[in-house]
C-alpha cells in the first residue's frame, strides 16, 4: 500500500481552506507557548462560541440539555470540553484527547547566580530533549511568579521584536577538540543548560542613570560584590516588583524565541516550537467548535504533563477528567457511580498525539512501509510503546475497522505508521490511561519532522486533515 500525497486531492477551495487554517494554527502557536497560555487562549475562544464554565453551572444548579456546551479548567493547565449529545451519557462519549505541554527548560526554584561576570538562571530540562540543540539559539522566558500575598505576576520576555532574548552559551570551535570527542548525549550536560540573562553590574547602570557630582561627569563607585546579579534583581524589582525569594513560588519556562513560520518555497510546511502536541490540541479544539448537534456527547481533553509521564494533578493520570464527567452527568440528571463507569467504558477515543515523520536523511531509522510521510494525511498508530510494544495501548482490530469506515465515508486522507524501526523507536501517549476505563482508544495525529527539537516541522495539509478527521470522528464514532 502506498501513501498518497494529500495535496493532490485538493481543489482550489480546499487549498485556500488549508492556508486559512494554517494561519489560525500559527497564531495559536504564537500565543500559547506554555500550558497556561494555551488555556487562556482556548478559554477566550470557546467562551465566544457559547461554552459555559462547569463550576458556574454547578453553583447555579442549571441542568444541561442536548446541544449545551460546557468546559472545566483544572489548575490553569488542563481543560476538558463537552458538547451534550442526544443520547444519554451512559451510552458513552466520543472523546478527543491531546496534550499541551512541550519539551523545554524550566527555571529552578533557587536559580539566580553570578559567575565570571555573567548573571545566570539555573534550569532543569523538561521532557525528552537533545540537550545540544538548546545552545546558542535565542530563548524567551514565559510563566508566572506568585508572591507570598497571592499576587500573580505574568512574565513574557523575548517574543516582541524590541524585547531582549536569552541564550545558553557553547564552547567555541577553536577550543572544542575534547568536547567533539564526546557522545552526543554528553556534549552538553543538563547542568550546563543555564541561560545567560545579563552582563552589566549594578554600579554601571547607576552611573548611566545618575548625573555626575563632579565637574568631569565622573562618579567613583566601589564595585559591588555580585554586581551583575544585583543588577538583575534591581531590574526585576522595577519591572515586576518581585524579590529573589519569589523564585521559590515561580513557574518560569524557557522556550525558543520567535514566531511560527511558513517553511519551503511553496509555503507547504509550518516550522515552530511546540507542535508536539499543540498541533493535535488545536485541531481537536477546532473540531469541537465546528461540530453541530451529535448523537453522543462530544468531548475534548487537553492536558498537561504528558512529556514526563502524564503524572501530577494536571496530568492525564489525575482524576480531574473522571470528576468532570461525574459533575456533567449530575447536571444531566444521570449521575450515579455505576452510570459514570458505564459512560467511560462505552466511550470511544482518539488519543490525538503526533507521530514521527519519515526523514530521508536518516532513512535507516524507519521502516519505509510503516512510517508516516509529511503530506500523507493524518496518522493512525495502532500501537506505540517500545521494543516489544512495552507500555503500549494496542487498539482492537474491530475498532480500527470502524474508524477506517468513518474516514473513508467522509473522504478523510489518512495513513498508518509505527514510531520508528523495531527495537530502535518507541514512545508513549495518554492512550493507555484512558484505555484503563475499558473504552476503545487508538492513537491518531499529525506527522512531525524534528520532533522534540526547538523547531519542529509539519505539513499544512496534514494539520488540516487532522481537523477534518476529528470532526468526522465526533459526528460518526458511535459503535
XYZ file of C-alpha atoms in Angstrom:
479
model
C 0.000 0.000 0.000
C 1.353 3.408 -0.961
C 0.666 6.627 0.914
C -0.987 9.123 -1.400
C 0.001 12.778 -1.391
C -2.837 14.677 0.252
C -2.071 17.889 -1.627
C -3.082 16.213 -4.902
C -6.626 15.612 -3.611
C -7.486 19.282 -3.006
C -9.359 21.648 -5.264
C -8.785 25.426 -5.225
C -11.352 25.999 -2.493
C -9.750 23.420 -0.223
C -6.263 24.783 -0.874
C -7.461 28.151 0.395
C -9.041 26.486 3.422
C -5.727 24.762 4.171
C -3.866 28.081 4.166
C -6.530 29.824 6.268
C -6.480 27.010 8.802
C -2.680 27.094 8.931
C -2.651 30.827 9.665
C -5.093 30.331 12.527
C -2.986 27.473 13.853
C 0.227 29.505 13.683
C -1.450 32.293 15.634
C -2.405 29.736 18.285
C 1.211 28.548 18.489
C 2.480 32.116 18.890
C 0.035 32.867 21.709
C 0.344 29.544 23.534
C 3.964 28.694 24.269
C 3.152 27.362 27.739
C 0.289 25.332 29.162
C -1.140 28.348 30.959
C -1.012 30.481 27.826
C -2.717 27.711 25.847
C -5.518 27.509 28.399
C -6.057 31.285 28.359
C -6.192 31.284 24.559
C -8.567 28.301 24.440
C -10.960 29.694 27.053
C -11.168 33.018 25.211
C -12.051 31.172 22.008
C -14.615 28.734 23.372
C -16.476 31.264 25.508
C -17.116 33.290 22.354
C -18.661 30.109 20.904
C -21.093 29.677 23.793
C -19.167 27.363 26.121
C -20.063 27.823 29.802
C -17.867 27.124 32.804
C -18.832 23.934 34.613
C -18.151 25.316 38.079
C -20.537 28.232 37.461
C -23.251 25.836 36.253
C -22.800 23.692 39.351
C -23.282 26.713 41.609
C -26.369 27.843 39.722
C -27.849 24.330 39.618
C -28.655 24.684 35.925
C -29.487 21.430 34.177
C -27.746 20.541 30.942
C -29.604 19.595 27.787
C -28.765 18.410 24.287
C -26.639 20.993 22.482
C -25.301 22.660 25.630
C -21.568 23.394 25.677
C -19.586 23.267 28.890
C -15.928 23.341 29.929
C -13.820 22.902 33.046
C -10.271 24.155 33.624
C -8.047 22.428 36.161
C -5.262 24.430 37.845
C -4.900 26.652 34.771
C -3.048 23.877 32.914
C -5.638 21.378 31.687
C -9.121 21.657 30.232
C -11.992 19.375 29.290
C -14.862 20.401 26.998
C -18.239 18.754 26.447
C -20.969 19.297 23.870
C -24.019 17.425 25.135
C -25.444 14.955 22.623
C -28.894 13.491 22.012
C -28.211 10.134 23.632
C -27.753 9.601 27.379
C -24.140 9.884 28.505
C -24.332 6.333 29.856
C -24.120 5.224 26.212
C -20.655 6.729 26.004
C -18.762 9.775 24.779
C -16.792 10.428 21.612
C -13.518 11.752 23.013
C -10.543 13.605 21.556
C -7.536 13.822 23.856
C -4.273 15.704 23.328
C -1.600 17.358 25.460
C -0.485 20.974 25.552
C 2.882 20.653 27.298
C 6.080 20.546 25.244
C 9.791 19.922 25.918
C 11.567 22.994 27.291
C 13.853 24.286 30.034
C 12.314 25.028 33.444
C 13.860 27.609 35.774
C 14.807 26.112 39.134
C 13.491 27.416 42.471
C 16.863 28.871 43.527
C 18.125 29.820 40.078
C 19.880 33.187 40.085
C 23.665 33.298 40.361
C 26.699 35.169 39.047
C 29.831 33.612 37.578
C 32.644 35.155 35.528
C 30.829 38.445 35.017
C 27.583 36.867 33.807
C 24.250 36.501 35.576
C 22.576 33.133 35.005
C 19.296 31.393 35.644
C 19.799 27.738 36.550
C 17.436 25.417 34.648
C 16.212 21.829 34.606
C 15.183 20.448 31.225
C 11.616 19.140 30.874
C 10.760 16.142 28.719
C 12.890 14.326 26.196
C 15.357 16.712 24.581
C 18.642 16.575 22.713
C 20.400 18.982 25.036
C 22.889 20.186 22.438
C 20.023 21.602 20.358
C 19.272 24.232 23.001
C 22.571 26.117 22.954
C 23.283 29.398 21.101
C 19.664 29.953 19.990
C 17.506 32.923 21.071
C 15.361 31.968 24.047
C 12.310 33.576 25.627
C 11.080 33.468 29.218
C 7.397 32.735 29.878
C 5.463 31.952 33.019
C 4.222 33.233 36.340
C 5.703 34.383 39.614
C 3.323 34.045 42.559
C 4.225 36.186 45.550
C 3.511 35.314 49.191
C 0.437 37.545 49.242
C -1.068 35.518 46.377
C -0.402 38.127 43.712
C 0.389 36.513 40.363
C 2.876 38.246 38.074
C 2.853 37.136 34.445
C 6.173 37.034 32.600
C 6.619 37.032 28.812
C 10.008 38.306 27.641
C 11.666 37.658 24.300
C 8.809 37.437 21.820
C 8.424 41.060 20.734
C 10.986 42.495 18.336
C 12.169 45.059 20.883
C 12.392 42.516 23.733
C 15.741 41.199 24.907
C 16.316 37.466 24.480
C 18.372 34.975 26.455
C 20.712 32.147 25.475
C 22.819 29.196 26.577
C 26.472 29.545 25.599
C 28.589 26.902 23.861
C 32.326 26.358 23.597
C 33.938 27.981 20.580
C 35.055 25.574 17.843
C 38.708 26.600 18.281
C 38.758 25.067 21.772
C 36.287 22.247 21.249
C 38.550 19.352 20.274
C 37.878 17.443 23.507
C 34.195 18.344 23.521
C 33.743 16.994 19.993
C 35.034 13.600 21.105
C 32.103 13.176 23.498
C 28.920 11.279 22.734
C 26.011 13.470 21.678
C 24.228 12.841 24.979
C 27.259 14.223 26.841
C 28.340 17.106 24.598
C 26.106 19.397 26.651
C 25.295 18.238 30.177
C 21.957 19.037 31.788
C 23.565 21.217 34.429
C 25.214 23.288 31.670
C 21.850 24.427 30.272
C 21.804 27.625 32.320
C 20.661 30.722 30.480
C 22.682 33.935 30.425
C 20.478 36.864 31.433
C 22.912 39.750 31.899
C 26.464 41.087 31.971
C 26.184 44.641 33.344
C 26.908 45.339 37.055
C 24.506 47.424 39.094
C 27.098 50.188 39.594
C 27.457 50.694 35.829
C 23.723 51.058 35.419
C 23.630 53.570 38.248
C 26.316 55.608 36.522
C 24.296 55.656 33.348
C 21.148 56.720 35.151
C 22.503 59.243 37.614
C 24.111 62.581 36.892
C 27.735 63.009 37.917
C 28.513 65.074 41.004
C 31.904 66.320 39.869
C 32.915 68.620 37.022
C 34.298 65.860 34.814
C 30.986 63.995 34.818
C 32.537 61.049 36.588
C 31.374 59.382 39.723
C 33.555 56.933 41.538
C 31.723 53.956 42.970
C 33.175 50.868 44.501
C 32.300 47.731 42.542
C 29.721 45.707 44.404
C 30.131 42.010 45.068
C 27.933 40.046 42.635
C 27.084 43.342 40.971
C 25.606 41.715 37.844
C 23.278 39.542 39.904
C 22.226 42.574 41.935
C 21.538 44.452 38.724
C 19.228 41.641 37.549
C 17.376 41.735 40.863
C 17.057 45.500 40.599
C 15.580 45.188 37.098
C 13.135 42.500 38.252
C 12.088 44.660 41.180
C 11.428 47.654 38.953
C 9.621 45.693 36.232
C 7.664 43.159 38.285
C 8.004 44.158 41.963
C 9.441 40.741 42.846
C 12.288 39.694 45.125
C 14.813 36.880 44.742
C 12.887 34.679 47.169
C 9.835 34.902 44.891
C 11.551 32.465 42.534
C 10.574 29.806 45.082
C 6.931 30.088 44.010
C 7.502 30.753 40.325
C 6.849 28.651 37.233
C 9.115 30.052 34.536
C 9.591 28.196 31.259
C 12.423 28.846 28.805
C 11.307 28.319 25.201
C 12.666 29.223 21.759
C 12.027 32.870 20.956
C 10.209 33.709 17.753
C 7.004 33.142 15.863
C 5.766 30.165 13.874
C 6.825 30.467 10.236
C 5.787 29.033 6.894
C 8.541 26.792 5.517
C 9.615 25.957 1.987
C 9.452 27.944 -1.262
C 5.932 26.542 -1.657
C 4.969 27.505 1.915
C 3.663 23.966 2.366
C 5.030 23.437 5.864
C 4.967 25.077 9.287
C 8.128 25.472 11.360
C 7.539 26.253 15.013
C 8.251 25.400 18.607
C 5.719 23.267 20.486
C 3.942 21.428 17.680
C 4.201 18.255 19.768
C 1.433 18.193 20.742
C -0.243 21.542 20.213
C -0.859 20.616 16.584
C -3.295 17.926 17.726
C -4.637 20.102 20.545
C -5.517 22.897 18.137
C -7.018 20.536 15.551
C -9.115 18.902 18.284
C -10.235 22.283 19.597
C -11.285 23.433 16.124
C -13.173 20.170 15.580
C -15.126 20.721 18.801
C -16.060 24.225 17.671
C -17.056 23.023 14.212
C -19.303 20.063 15.044
C -23.003 20.610 15.268
C -25.507 18.555 17.246
C -24.272 14.986 17.676
C -25.851 11.711 18.760
C -23.336 11.060 21.511
C -21.816 13.734 23.699
C -18.625 15.096 22.143
C -15.678 15.604 24.474
C -12.190 17.099 24.168
C -9.464 16.714 26.803
C -6.321 18.884 26.595
C -3.889 18.009 29.359
C -0.544 18.824 30.917
C 2.491 16.676 31.853
C 2.355 14.108 29.027
C 6.007 14.700 28.227
C 7.016 13.500 31.703
C 4.594 10.584 32.055
C 1.178 12.255 32.464
C 1.772 12.489 36.218
C 0.681 15.106 38.740
C -2.621 16.814 39.421
C -2.836 18.246 35.890
C -1.677 15.139 34.036
C -3.961 12.535 32.490
C -3.338 10.142 35.382
C -5.135 12.616 37.642
C -8.851 12.067 38.330
C -9.841 15.534 37.140
C -11.348 14.185 33.903
C -13.337 11.479 35.660
C -14.552 14.041 38.202
C -15.656 16.400 35.422
C -17.610 13.598 33.713
C -19.361 12.853 37.007
C -20.272 16.525 37.501
C -21.619 16.857 33.958
C -23.666 13.682 34.347
C -25.052 15.104 37.571
C -26.254 18.176 35.665
C -27.889 15.981 33.003
C -29.695 14.021 35.727
C -27.804 10.771 35.040
C -25.285 10.634 37.850
C -24.549 7.657 39.983
C -21.255 5.804 40.324
C -22.369 2.908 38.128
C -23.522 5.277 35.373
C -20.145 7.055 35.359
C -18.406 3.723 34.918
C -20.804 2.726 32.141
C -20.265 6.070 30.418
C -16.477 5.766 30.394
C -16.416 2.091 29.419
C -18.784 2.735 26.499
C -16.793 5.690 25.180
C -14.602 5.856 22.071
C -11.433 7.908 21.940
C -8.835 9.207 19.555
C -5.664 9.788 21.544
C -4.566 12.725 19.454
C -0.792 12.832 19.515
C 1.937 13.279 16.935
C 3.856 10.595 15.081
C 7.378 10.642 13.693
C 7.629 11.715 10.047
C 9.895 9.885 7.618
C 13.185 11.722 7.213
C 15.192 10.659 4.115
C 18.361 11.975 5.751
C 18.011 9.288 8.425
C 16.241 6.598 6.414
C 17.816 3.706 8.323
C 15.851 4.660 11.444
C 12.494 3.925 9.822
C 10.541 1.074 8.274
C 9.520 2.712 4.996
C 6.405 0.533 4.700
C 5.169 1.501 8.159
C 6.041 5.136 8.630
C 4.174 8.429 8.352
C 5.047 10.770 5.493
C 4.697 14.530 5.580
C 1.750 15.355 3.333
C 0.273 11.861 3.677
C -2.717 12.907 5.797
C -3.414 12.305 9.454
C -1.743 9.297 11.077
C -3.016 6.270 12.986
C -0.705 4.307 15.254
C -2.419 1.050 16.207
C 0.146 0.783 18.980
C 3.034 2.791 20.393
C 5.349 1.691 23.199
C 8.905 0.467 22.595
C 10.683 -2.768 21.683
C 8.031 -5.464 22.259
C 5.233 -2.840 22.420
C 6.154 -2.149 26.052
C 3.887 0.452 27.632
C 1.569 0.472 24.635
C -2.142 0.798 24.065
C -2.730 -1.689 21.237
C -6.084 -0.859 19.638
C -8.520 -3.633 18.746
C -8.846 -4.563 15.062
C -12.630 -4.112 15.268
C -12.225 -0.526 16.442
C -9.654 0.268 13.774
C -12.002 -1.123 11.117
C -14.765 1.112 12.479
C -12.505 4.171 12.285
C -11.456 3.246 8.735
C -15.089 3.095 7.681
C -15.771 6.556 9.123
C -12.797 8.172 7.422
C -13.451 6.565 4.059
C -17.084 7.643 4.245
C -16.037 11.249 4.943
C -13.121 11.176 2.432
C -10.512 11.963 5.079
C -6.945 11.278 3.980
C -5.118 9.099 6.490
C -2.101 6.804 6.830
C -0.873 4.234 9.353
C 2.533 4.162 10.992
C 4.849 2.924 13.693
C 7.166 5.178 15.640
C 10.465 4.147 14.082
C 12.185 0.861 13.348
C 11.511 -2.113 15.648
C 13.979 -2.249 18.574
C 15.001 1.351 17.848
C 11.982 3.584 18.196
C 9.140 3.942 20.609
C 7.183 6.428 22.632
C 4.111 6.877 24.764
C 0.878 8.876 24.772
C -2.133 9.254 27.055
C -3.933 6.425 25.207
C -3.183 3.670 27.717
C -4.523 5.786 30.593
C -7.972 6.237 29.049
C -7.928 2.592 27.997
C -7.866 1.711 31.701
C -11.580 2.545 31.745
C -12.180 -0.197 29.192
C -13.022 2.178 26.340
C -11.822 1.816 22.753
C -8.756 4.012 22.174
C -6.385 4.464 19.255
C -3.524 6.883 18.720
C -4.022 9.362 15.909
C -2.483 12.663 14.953
C -0.047 14.522 12.728
C 3.392 13.533 11.443
C 6.163 15.794 12.777
C 9.702 16.275 11.470
C 12.359 17.267 14.056
C 10.113 16.035 16.878
C 11.130 17.415 20.303
C 13.611 19.832 18.733
C 13.317 23.565 19.481
C 11.821 23.956 15.995
C 9.519 21.226 14.644
C 8.025 20.921 11.141
C 4.570 19.797 9.993
C 2.683 19.791 6.702
C -0.197 22.243 6.426
C -2.167 19.534 4.629
C -1.747 17.068 7.499
C -2.852 19.629 10.082
C -5.974 20.376 8.032
C -6.732 16.672 7.523
C -6.400 16.052 11.254
C -9.114 18.596 11.926
C -11.326 17.027 9.253
C -10.711 13.606 10.735
C -11.563 14.721 14.251
C -14.824 16.261 13.060
C -15.730 13.029 11.258
C -14.942 11.045 14.405
C -17.037 13.235 16.719
C -20.011 13.020 14.391
C -19.834 9.319 13.499
C -17.959 7.318 16.132
C -20.973 5.613 17.736
C -20.339 1.873 17.803
